[in-house]
PDB file of C-alpha atoms in Angstrom:
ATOM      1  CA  UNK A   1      94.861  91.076 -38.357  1.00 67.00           C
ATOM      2  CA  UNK A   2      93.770  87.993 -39.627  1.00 76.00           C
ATOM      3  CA  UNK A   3      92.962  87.834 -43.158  1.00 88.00           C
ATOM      4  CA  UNK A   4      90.426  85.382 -43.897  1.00 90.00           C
ATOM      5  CA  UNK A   5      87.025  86.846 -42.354  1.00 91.00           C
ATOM      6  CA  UNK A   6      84.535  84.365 -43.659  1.00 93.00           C
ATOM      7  CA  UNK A   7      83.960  80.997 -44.585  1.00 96.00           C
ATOM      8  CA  UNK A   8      81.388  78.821 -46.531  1.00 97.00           C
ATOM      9  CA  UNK A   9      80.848  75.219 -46.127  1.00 98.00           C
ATOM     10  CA  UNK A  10      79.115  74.012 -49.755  1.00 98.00           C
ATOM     11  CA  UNK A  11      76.220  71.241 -48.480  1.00 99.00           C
ATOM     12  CA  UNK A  12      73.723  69.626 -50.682  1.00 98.00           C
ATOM     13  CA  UNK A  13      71.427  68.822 -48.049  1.00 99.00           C
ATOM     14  CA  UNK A  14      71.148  71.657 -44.667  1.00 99.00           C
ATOM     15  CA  UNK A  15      69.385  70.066 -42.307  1.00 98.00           C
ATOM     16  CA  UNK A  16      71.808  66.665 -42.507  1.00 98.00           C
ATOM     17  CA  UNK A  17      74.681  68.769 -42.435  1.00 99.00           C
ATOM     18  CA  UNK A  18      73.513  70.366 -39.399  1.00 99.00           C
ATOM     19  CA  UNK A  19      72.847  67.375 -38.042  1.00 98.00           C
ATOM     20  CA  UNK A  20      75.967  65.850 -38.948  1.00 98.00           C
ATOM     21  CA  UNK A  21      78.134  69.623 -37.277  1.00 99.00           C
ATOM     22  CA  UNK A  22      76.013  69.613 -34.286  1.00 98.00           C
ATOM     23  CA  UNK A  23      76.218  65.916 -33.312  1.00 98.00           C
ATOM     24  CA  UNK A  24      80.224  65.743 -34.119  1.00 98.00           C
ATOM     25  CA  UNK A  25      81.382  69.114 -33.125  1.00 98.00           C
ATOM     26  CA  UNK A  26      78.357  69.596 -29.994  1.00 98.00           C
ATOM     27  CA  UNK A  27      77.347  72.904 -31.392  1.00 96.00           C
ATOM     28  CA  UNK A  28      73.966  74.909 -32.068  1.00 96.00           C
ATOM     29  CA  UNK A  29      72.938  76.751 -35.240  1.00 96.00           C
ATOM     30  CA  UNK A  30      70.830  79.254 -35.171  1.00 89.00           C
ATOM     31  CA  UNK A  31      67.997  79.930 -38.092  1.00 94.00           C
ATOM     32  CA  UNK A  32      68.456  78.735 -41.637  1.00 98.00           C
ATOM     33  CA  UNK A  33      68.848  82.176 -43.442  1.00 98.00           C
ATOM     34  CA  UNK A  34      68.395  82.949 -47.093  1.00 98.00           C
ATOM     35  CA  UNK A  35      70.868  85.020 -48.765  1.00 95.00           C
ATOM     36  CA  UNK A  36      70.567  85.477 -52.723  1.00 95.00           C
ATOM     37  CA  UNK A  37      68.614  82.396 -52.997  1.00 96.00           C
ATOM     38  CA  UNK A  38      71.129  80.282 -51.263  1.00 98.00           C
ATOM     39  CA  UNK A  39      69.934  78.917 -47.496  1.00 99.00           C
ATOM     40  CA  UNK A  40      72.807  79.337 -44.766  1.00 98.00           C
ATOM     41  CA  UNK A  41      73.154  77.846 -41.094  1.00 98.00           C
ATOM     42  CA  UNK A  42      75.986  80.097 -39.121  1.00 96.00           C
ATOM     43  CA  UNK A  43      78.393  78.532 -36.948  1.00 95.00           C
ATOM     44  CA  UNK A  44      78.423  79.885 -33.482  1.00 92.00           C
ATOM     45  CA  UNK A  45      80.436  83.060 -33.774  1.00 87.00           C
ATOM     46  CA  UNK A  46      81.387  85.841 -31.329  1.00 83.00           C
ATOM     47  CA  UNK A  47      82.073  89.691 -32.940  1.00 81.00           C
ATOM     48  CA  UNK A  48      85.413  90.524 -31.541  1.00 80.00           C
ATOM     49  CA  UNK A  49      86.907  87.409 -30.908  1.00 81.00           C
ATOM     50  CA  UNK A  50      89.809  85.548 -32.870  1.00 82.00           C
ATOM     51  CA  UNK A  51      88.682  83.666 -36.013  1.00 83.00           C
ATOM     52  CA  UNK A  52      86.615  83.674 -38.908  1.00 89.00           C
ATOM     53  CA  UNK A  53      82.641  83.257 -39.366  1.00 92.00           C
ATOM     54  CA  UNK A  54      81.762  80.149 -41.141  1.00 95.00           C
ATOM     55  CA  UNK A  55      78.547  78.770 -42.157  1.00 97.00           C
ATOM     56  CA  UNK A  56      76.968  75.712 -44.025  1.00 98.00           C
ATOM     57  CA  UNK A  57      75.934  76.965 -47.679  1.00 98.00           C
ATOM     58  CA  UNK A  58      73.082  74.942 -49.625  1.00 99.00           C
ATOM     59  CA  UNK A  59      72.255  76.470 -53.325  1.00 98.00           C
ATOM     60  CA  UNK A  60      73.308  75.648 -56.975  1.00 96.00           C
ATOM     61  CA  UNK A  61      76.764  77.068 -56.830  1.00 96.00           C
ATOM     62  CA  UNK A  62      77.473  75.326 -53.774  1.00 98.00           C
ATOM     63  CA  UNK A  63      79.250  71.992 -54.331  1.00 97.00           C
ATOM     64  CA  UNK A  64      80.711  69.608 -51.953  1.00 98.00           C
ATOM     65  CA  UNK A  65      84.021  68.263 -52.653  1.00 97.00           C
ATOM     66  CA  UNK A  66      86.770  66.195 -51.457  1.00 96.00           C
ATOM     67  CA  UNK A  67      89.424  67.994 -53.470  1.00 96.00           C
ATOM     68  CA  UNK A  68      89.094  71.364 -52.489  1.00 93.00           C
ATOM     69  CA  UNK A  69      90.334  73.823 -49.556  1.00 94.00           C
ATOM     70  CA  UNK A  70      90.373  72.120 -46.391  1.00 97.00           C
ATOM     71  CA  UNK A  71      88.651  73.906 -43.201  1.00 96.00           C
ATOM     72  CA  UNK A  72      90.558  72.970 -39.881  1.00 97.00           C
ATOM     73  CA  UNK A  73      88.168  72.931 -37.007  1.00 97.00           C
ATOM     74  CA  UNK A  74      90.401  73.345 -33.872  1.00 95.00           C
ATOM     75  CA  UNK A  75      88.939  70.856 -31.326  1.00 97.00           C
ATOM     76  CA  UNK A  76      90.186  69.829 -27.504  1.00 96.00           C
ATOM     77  CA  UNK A  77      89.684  66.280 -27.753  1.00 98.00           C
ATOM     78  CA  UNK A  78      90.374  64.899 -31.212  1.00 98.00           C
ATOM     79  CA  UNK A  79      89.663  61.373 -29.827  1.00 98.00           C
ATOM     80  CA  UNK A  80      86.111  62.010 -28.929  1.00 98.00           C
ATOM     81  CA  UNK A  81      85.269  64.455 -31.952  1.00 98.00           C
ATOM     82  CA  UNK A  82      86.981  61.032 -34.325  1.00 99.00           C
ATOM     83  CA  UNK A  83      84.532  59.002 -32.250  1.00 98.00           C
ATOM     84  CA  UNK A  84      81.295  61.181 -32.670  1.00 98.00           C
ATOM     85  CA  UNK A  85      81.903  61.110 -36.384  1.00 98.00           C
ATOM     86  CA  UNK A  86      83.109  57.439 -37.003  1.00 98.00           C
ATOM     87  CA  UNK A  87      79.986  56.714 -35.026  1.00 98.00           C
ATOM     88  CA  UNK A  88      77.360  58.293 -37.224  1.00 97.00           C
ATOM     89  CA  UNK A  89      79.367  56.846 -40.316  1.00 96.00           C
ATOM     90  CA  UNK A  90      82.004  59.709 -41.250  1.00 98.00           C
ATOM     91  CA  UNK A  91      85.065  58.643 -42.978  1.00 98.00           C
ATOM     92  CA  UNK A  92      88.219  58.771 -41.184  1.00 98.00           C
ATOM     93  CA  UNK A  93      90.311  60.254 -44.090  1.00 98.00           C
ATOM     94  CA  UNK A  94      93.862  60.597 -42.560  1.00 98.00           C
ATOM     95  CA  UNK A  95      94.271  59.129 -39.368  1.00 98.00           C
ATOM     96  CA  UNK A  96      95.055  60.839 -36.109  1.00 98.00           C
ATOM     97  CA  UNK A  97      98.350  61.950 -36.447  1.00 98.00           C
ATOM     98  CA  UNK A  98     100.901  63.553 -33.837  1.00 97.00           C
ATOM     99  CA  UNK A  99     101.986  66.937 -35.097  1.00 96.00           C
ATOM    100  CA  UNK A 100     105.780  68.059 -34.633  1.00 94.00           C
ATOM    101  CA  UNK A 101     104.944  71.230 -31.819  1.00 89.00           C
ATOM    102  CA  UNK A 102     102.542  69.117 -30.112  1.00 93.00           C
ATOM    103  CA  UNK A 103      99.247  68.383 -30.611  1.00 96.00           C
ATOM    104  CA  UNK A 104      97.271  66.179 -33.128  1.00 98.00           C
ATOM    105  CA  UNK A 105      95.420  66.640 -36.784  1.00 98.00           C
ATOM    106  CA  UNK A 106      93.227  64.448 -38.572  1.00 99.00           C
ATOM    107  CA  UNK A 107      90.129  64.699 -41.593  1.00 99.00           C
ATOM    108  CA  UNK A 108      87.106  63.025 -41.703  1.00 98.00           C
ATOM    109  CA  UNK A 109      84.496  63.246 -44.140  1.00 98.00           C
ATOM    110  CA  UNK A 110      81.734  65.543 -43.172  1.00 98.00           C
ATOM    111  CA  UNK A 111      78.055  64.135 -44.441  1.00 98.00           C
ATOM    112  CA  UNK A 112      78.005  66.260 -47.356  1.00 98.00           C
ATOM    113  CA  UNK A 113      80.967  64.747 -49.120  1.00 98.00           C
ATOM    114  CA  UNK A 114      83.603  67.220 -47.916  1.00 98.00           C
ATOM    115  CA  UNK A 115      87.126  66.561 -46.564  1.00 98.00           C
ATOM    116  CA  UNK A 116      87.432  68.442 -42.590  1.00 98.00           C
ATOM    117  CA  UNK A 117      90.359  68.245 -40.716  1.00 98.00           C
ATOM    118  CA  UNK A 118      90.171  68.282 -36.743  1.00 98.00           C
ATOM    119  CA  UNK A 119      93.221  69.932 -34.912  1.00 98.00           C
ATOM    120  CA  UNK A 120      93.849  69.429 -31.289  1.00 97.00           C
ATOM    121  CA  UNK A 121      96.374  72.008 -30.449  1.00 92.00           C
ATOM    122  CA  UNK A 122      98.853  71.336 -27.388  1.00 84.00           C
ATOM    123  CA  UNK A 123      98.034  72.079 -24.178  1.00 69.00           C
TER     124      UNK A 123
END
């Protein structure tokens, strides 16, 4: 079992985070939803399947941060997911870096001010 089920991405702005997940990571969101006042875009997410649900969370309590929990997105080509994001401005926090099983890691800065790492695991 794994024991984290769901996680929340604090963004200031939706629709530029969305733009910013979609163009780096080439995925779709569906509807902005409100929950409790607080508008969320969901991740694509399958019921059943390994991993948690994550979505991008705009609302007062919601603040981006550089110092917080980091959110690993696991990725097969860290080179082109560094590119998309380097190319629309993101920060390349910690540099790709080769880890000791195989594979690579590195963080960017998302477009709401939050540190992401990217994980290519090995082949």
């Amino acid at each position: 079992m794994n024991i984290i089920a769901h996680v929340e991405i604090p963004v200031t702005d939706i629709d530029r985070a969305i733009a910013f997940y979609s163009d780096v990571f080439r995925v779709g969101f569906g509807k902005i939803v409100e929950i409790h006042g607080n508008r969320m875009a969901y991740f694509p997410f399958e019921e059943g399947k390994e991993g948690a649900s994550c979505a991008l969370a705009e609302g007062e309590v919601y603040v981006p941060t550089v110092n917080g929990s980091i959110i690993y997105f696991s990725v097969t080509d860290i080179d082109a997911v560094i590119a998309r994001a380097t190319a629309i401005g993101s920060d390349l926090l910690f540099p790709k870096t080769a880890l000791p099983d195989g594979g690579f890691v590195a963080e960017i800065l998302d477009s709401e001010g939050n540190r992401i790492a990217i994980q290519q695991l090995k082949a």
